[in-house]
mmCIF file of C-alpha atoms in Angstrom:
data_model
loop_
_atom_site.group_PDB
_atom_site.id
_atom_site.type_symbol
_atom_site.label_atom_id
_atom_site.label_comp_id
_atom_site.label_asym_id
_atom_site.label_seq_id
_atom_site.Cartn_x
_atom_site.Cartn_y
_atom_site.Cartn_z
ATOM 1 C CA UNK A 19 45.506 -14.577 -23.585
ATOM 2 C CA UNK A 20 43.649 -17.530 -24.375
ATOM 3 C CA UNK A 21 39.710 -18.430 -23.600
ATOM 4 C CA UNK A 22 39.350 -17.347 -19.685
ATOM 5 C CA UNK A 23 35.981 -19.658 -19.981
ATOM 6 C CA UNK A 24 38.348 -22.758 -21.004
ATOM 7 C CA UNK A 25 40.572 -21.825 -18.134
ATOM 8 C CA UNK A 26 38.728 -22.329 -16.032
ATOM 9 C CA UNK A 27 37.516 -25.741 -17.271
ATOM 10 C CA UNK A 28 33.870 -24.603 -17.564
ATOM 11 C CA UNK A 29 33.648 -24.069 -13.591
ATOM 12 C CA UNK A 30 32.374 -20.367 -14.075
ATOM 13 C CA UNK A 31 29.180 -19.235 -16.045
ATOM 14 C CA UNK A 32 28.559 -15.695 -16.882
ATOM 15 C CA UNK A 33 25.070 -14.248 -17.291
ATOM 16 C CA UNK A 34 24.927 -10.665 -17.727
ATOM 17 C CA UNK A 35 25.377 -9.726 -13.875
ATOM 18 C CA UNK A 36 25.128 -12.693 -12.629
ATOM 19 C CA UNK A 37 27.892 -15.487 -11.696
ATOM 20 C CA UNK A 38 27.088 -19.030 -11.561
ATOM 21 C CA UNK A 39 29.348 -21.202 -10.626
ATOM 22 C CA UNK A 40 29.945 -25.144 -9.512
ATOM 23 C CA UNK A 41 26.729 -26.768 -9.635
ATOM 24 C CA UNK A 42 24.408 -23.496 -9.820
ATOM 25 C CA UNK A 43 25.616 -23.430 -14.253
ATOM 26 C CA UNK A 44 22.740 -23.772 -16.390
ATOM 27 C CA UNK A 45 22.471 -25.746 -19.801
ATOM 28 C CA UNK A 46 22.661 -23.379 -22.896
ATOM 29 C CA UNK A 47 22.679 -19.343 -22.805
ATOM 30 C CA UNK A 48 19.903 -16.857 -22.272
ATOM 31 C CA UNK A 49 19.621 -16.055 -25.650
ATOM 32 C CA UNK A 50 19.004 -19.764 -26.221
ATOM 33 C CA UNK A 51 16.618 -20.293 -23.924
ATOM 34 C CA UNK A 52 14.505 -16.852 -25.210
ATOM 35 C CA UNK A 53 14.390 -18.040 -28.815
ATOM 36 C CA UNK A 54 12.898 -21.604 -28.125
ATOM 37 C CA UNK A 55 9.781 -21.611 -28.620
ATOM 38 C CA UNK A 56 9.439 -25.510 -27.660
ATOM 39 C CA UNK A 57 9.799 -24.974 -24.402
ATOM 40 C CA UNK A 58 7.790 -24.722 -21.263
ATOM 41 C CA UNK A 59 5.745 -21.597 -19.844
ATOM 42 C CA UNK A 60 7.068 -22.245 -16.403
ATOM 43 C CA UNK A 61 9.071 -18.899 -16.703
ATOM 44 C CA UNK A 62 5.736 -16.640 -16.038
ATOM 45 C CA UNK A 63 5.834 -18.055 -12.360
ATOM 46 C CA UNK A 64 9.407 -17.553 -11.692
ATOM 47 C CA UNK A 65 10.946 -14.736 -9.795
ATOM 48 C CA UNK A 66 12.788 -12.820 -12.891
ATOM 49 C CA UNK A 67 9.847 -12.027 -14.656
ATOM 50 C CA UNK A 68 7.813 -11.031 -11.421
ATOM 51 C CA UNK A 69 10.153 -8.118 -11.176
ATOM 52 C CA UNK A 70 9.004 -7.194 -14.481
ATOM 53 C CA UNK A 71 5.397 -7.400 -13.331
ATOM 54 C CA UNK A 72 6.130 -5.334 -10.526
ATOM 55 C CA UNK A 73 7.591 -2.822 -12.333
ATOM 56 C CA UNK A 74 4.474 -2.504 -14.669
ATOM 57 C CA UNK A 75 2.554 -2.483 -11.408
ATOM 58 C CA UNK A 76 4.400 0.678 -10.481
ATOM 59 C CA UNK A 77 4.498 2.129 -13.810
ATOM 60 C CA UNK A 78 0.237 1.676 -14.001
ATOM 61 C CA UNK A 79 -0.256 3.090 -10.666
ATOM 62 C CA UNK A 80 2.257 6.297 -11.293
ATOM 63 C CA UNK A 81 0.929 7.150 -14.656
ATOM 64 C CA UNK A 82 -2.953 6.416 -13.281
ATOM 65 C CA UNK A 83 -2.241 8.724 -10.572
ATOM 66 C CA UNK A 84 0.412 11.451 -10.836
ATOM 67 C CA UNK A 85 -1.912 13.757 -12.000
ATOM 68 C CA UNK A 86 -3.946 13.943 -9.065
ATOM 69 C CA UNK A 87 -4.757 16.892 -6.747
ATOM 70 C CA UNK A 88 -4.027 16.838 -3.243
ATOM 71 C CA UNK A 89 -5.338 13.262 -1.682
ATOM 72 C CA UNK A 90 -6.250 11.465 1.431
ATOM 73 C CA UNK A 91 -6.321 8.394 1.789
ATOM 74 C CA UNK A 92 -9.043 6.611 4.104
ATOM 75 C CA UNK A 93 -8.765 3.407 5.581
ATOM 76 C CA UNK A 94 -11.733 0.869 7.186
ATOM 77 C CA UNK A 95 -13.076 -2.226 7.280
ATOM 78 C CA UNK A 96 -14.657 -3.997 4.570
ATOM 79 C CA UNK A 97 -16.902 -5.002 6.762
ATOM 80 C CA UNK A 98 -18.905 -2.070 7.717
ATOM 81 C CA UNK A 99 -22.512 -2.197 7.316
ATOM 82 C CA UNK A 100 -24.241 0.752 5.265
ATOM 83 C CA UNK A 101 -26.492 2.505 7.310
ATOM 84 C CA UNK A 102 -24.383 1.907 10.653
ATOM 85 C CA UNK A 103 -22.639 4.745 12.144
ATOM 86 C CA UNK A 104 -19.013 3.729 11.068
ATOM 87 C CA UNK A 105 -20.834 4.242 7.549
ATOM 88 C CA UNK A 106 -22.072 7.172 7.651
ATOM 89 C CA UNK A 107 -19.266 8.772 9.084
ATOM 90 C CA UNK A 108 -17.271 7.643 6.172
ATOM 91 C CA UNK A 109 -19.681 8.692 3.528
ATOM 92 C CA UNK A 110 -19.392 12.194 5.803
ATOM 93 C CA UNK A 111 -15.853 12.175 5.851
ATOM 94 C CA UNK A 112 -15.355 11.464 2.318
ATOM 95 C CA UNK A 113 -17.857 14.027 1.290
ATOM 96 C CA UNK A 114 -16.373 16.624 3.579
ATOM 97 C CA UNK A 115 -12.248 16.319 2.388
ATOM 98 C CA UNK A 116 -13.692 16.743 -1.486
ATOM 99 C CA UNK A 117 -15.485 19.700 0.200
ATOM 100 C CA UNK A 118 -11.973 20.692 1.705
ATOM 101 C CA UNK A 119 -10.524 20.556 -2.182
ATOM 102 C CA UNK A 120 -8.935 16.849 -1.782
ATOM 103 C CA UNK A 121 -9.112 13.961 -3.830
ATOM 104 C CA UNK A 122 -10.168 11.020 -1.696
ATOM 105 C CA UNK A 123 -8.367 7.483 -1.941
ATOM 106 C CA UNK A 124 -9.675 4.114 -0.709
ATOM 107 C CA UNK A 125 -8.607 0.382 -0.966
ATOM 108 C CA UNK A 126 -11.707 0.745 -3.601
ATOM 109 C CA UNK A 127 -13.622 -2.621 -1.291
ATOM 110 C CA UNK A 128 -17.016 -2.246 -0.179
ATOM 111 C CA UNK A 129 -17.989 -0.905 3.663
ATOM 112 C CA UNK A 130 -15.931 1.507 5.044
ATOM 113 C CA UNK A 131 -14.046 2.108 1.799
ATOM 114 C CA UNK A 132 -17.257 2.271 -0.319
ATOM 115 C CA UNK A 133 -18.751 4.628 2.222
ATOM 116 C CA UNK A 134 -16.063 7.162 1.449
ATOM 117 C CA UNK A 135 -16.148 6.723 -1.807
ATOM 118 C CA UNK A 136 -19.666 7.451 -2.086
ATOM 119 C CA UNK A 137 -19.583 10.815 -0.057
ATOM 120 C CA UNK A 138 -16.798 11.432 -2.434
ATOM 121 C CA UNK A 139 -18.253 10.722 -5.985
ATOM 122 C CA UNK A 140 -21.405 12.436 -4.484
ATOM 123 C CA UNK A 141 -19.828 15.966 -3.865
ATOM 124 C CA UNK A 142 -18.531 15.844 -7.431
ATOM 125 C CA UNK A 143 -14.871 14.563 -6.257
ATOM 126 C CA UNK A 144 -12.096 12.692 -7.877
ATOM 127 C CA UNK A 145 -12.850 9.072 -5.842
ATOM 128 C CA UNK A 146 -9.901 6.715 -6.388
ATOM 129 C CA UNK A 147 -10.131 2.923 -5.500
ATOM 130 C CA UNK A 148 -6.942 1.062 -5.022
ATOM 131 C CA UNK A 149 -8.224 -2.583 -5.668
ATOM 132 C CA UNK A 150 -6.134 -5.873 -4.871
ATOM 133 C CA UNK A 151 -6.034 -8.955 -5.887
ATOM 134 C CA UNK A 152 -7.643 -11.333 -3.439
ATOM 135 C CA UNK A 153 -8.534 -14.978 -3.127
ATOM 136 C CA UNK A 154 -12.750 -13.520 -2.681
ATOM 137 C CA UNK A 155 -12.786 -11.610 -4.808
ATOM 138 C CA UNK A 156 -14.794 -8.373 -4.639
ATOM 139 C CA UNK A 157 -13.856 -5.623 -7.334
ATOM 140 C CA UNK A 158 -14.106 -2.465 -7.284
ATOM 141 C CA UNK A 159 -17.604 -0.663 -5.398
ATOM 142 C CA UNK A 160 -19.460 1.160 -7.571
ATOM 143 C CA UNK A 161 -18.641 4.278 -6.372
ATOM 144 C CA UNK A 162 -14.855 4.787 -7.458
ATOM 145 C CA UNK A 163 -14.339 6.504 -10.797
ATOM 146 C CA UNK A 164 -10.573 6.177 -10.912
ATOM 147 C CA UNK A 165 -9.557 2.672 -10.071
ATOM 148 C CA UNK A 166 -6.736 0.726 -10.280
ATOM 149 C CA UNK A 167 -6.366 -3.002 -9.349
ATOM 150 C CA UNK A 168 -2.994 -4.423 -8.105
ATOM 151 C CA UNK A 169 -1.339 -8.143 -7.632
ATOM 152 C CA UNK A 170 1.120 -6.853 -4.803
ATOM 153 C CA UNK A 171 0.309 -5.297 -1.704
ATOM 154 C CA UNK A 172 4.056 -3.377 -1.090
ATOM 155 C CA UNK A 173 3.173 -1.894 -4.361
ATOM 156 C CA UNK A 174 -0.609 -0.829 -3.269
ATOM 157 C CA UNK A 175 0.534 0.384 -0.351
ATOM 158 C CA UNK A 176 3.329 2.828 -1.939
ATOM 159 C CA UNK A 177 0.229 4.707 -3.635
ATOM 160 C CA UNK A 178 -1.490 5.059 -0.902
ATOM 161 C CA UNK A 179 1.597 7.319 0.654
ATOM 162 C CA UNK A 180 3.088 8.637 -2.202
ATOM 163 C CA UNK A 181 -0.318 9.766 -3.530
ATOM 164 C CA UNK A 182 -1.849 11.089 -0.278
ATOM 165 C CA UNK A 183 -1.325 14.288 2.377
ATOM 166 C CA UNK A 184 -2.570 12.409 5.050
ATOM 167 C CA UNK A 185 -4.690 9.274 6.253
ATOM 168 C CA UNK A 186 -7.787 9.172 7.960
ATOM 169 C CA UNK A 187 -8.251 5.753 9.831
ATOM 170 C CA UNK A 188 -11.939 4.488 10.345
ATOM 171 C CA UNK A 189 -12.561 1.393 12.862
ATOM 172 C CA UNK A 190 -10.828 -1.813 10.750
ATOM 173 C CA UNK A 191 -9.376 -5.081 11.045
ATOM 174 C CA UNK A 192 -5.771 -6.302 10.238
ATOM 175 C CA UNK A 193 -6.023 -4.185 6.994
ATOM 176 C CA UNK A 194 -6.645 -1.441 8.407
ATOM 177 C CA UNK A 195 -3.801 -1.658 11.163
ATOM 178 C CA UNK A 196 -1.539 -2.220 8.629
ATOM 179 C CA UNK A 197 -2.123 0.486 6.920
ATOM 180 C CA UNK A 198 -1.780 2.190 9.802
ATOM 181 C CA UNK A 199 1.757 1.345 11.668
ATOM 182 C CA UNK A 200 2.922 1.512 8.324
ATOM 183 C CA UNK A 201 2.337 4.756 8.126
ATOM 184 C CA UNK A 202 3.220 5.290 11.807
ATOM 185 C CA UNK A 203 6.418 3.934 11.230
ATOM 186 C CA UNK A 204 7.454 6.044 7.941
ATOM 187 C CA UNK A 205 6.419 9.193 10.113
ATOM 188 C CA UNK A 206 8.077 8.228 13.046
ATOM 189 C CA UNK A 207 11.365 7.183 10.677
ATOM 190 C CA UNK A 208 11.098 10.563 8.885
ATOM 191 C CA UNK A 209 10.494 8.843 5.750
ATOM 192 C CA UNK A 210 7.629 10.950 5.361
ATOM 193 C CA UNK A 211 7.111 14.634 6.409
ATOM 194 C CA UNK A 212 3.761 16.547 7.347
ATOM 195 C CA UNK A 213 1.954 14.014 6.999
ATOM 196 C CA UNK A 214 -1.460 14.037 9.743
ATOM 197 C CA UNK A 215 -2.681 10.767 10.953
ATOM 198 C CA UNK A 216 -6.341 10.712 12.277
ATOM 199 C CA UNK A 217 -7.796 7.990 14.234
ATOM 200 C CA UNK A 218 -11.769 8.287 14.048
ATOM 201 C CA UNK A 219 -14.185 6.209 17.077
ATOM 202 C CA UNK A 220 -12.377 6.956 20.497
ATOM 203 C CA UNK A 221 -14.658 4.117 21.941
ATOM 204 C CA UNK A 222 -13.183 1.439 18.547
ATOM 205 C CA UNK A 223 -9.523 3.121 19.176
ATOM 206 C CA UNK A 224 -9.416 2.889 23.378
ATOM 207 C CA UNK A 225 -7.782 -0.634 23.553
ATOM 208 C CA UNK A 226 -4.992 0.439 21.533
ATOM 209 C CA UNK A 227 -3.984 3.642 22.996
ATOM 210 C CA UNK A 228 -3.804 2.076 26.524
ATOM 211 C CA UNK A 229 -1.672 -0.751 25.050
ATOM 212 C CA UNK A 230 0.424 1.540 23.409
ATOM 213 C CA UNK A 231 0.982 4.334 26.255
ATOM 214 C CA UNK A 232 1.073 1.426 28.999
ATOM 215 C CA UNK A 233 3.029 -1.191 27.397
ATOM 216 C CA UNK A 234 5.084 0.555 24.606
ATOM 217 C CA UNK A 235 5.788 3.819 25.871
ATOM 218 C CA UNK A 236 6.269 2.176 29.775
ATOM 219 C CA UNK A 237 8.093 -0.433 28.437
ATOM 220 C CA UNK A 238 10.640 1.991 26.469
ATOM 221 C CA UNK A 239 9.639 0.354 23.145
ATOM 222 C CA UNK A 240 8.901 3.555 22.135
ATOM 223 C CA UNK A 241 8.644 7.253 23.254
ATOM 224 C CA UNK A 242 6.054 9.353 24.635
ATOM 225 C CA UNK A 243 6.488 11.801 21.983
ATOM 226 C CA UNK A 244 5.242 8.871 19.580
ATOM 227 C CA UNK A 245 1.934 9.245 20.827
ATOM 228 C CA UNK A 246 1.639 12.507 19.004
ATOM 229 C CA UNK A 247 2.168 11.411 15.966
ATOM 230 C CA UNK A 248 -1.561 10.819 15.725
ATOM 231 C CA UNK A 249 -4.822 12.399 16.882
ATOM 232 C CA UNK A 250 -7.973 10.788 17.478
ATOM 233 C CA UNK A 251 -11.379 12.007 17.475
ATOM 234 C CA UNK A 252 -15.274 10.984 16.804
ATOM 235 C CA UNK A 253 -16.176 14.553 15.324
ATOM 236 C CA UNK A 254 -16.032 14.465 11.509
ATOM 237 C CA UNK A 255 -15.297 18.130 10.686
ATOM 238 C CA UNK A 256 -12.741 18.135 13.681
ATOM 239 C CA UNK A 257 -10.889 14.964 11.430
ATOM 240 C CA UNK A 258 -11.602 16.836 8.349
ATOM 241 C CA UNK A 259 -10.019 20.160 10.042
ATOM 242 C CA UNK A 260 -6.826 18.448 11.583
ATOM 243 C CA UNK A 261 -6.200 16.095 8.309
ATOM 244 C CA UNK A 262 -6.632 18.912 6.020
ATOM 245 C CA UNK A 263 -4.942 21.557 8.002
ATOM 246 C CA UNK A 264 -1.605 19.393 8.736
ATOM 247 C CA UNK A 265 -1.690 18.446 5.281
ATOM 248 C CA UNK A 266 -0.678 22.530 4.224
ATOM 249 C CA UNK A 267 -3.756 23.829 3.004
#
């Protein structure tokens, strides 16, 4: 039958999946270009092999933390001063779910995050820290004994909801929010099942109801029923009691 490449006069270029064709063909094959050793390192930054660092991202965080018992995972700002309320309620809140028999997981940062990890650590608790990479960097607080640092936030944020029952959601910034409509939205979109959403600081929290029952729900962005897909409340063991509880045990 002939040499299909030579039929069609080199205008087609086969890489294992992928077709290149016209002006898109590249010099040599990818055997070639694996073997030379004299050329550039300009193939660390490309797209191909950041798949492959994703993929060891995934593979680290699964392996760190599929052995872990039941987990919640609370979010805050990094900016909350120890010794201020939003502090202590965190160091509470932490304390109290390890009480409860959880595992407690944090974006492993300092203020809010540290503060649960420290009530955490302190009642003799597993206290995971899910670190990322960030242009200030800050590490991991000292109160995290099972860390793991990340380059990609889509793959941070998958631990946080694969690993965890439930969220608890101290005052925060655009983190925090994140954090939280994502897991709004997986709830809503039944991506996720039993899975209790706590708001903590009805004072920090007001703004945002009223936007979202006044505008959203009035608007027909979204429905009434949406509102209960979270509570809120400034009590500690009332968060405690409805994030535990919802979570099934």
């Amino acid at each position: 039958m002939g040499n299909p490449e030579a039929s069609r006069g080199r205008r087609e270029q086969r890489r294992g999946p992928v077709v290149r064709r016209h002006g898109q063909m590249q010099a040599g094959t990818t055997d070639q270009h694996l073997l030379d050793t004299r050329g550039t390192a300009d193939w660390v930054h490309e797209d191909p092999f950041r798949v492959l660092r994703i993929q060891s991202e995934f593979v680290e965080g699964f392996g760190a933390l599929a052995e872990l018992p039941p987990a919640i995972s609370v979010f805050g700002s990094a900016r909350t001063k120890p010794g201020s309320p939003d502090y202590e309620a965190g160091v509470a809140i932490g304390r109290g779910l390890v009480e409860a028999g959880f595992a407690v997981i944090t974006g492993g940062g300092p203020g809010a995050m540290e503060a649960a990890n420290k009530g955490a650590m302190e009642a003799g608790g597993i206290s995971v820290g899910l670190g990322i990479e960030l242009p200030f960097e800050q590490g991991l607080n000292p109160y995290v004994n099972l860390g793991v640092d990340f380059r990609y936030f889509f793959v941070r944020k998958t631990m946080f909801v694969k690993y965890a029952s439930g969220f608890v959601v101290l005052p925060g910034g655009l983190g925090t929010l994140d954090e939280l409509f994502e897991a709004l939205t997986l709830v809503q979109t039944k991506k996720v099942t039993r899975f209790p959403i706590v708001l903590f600081g009805t004072d920090y929290w007001r703004g945002l109801l009223d936007w979202l029952e006044h505008t959203l729900v009035d608007q027909g962005k979204v429905s009434a029923a949406d509102l209960q897909l979270f509570h809120v409340t400034d009590d500690v063991e009332e968060a405690i009691g409805l994030v535990t509880k919802e979570a099934g045990t």
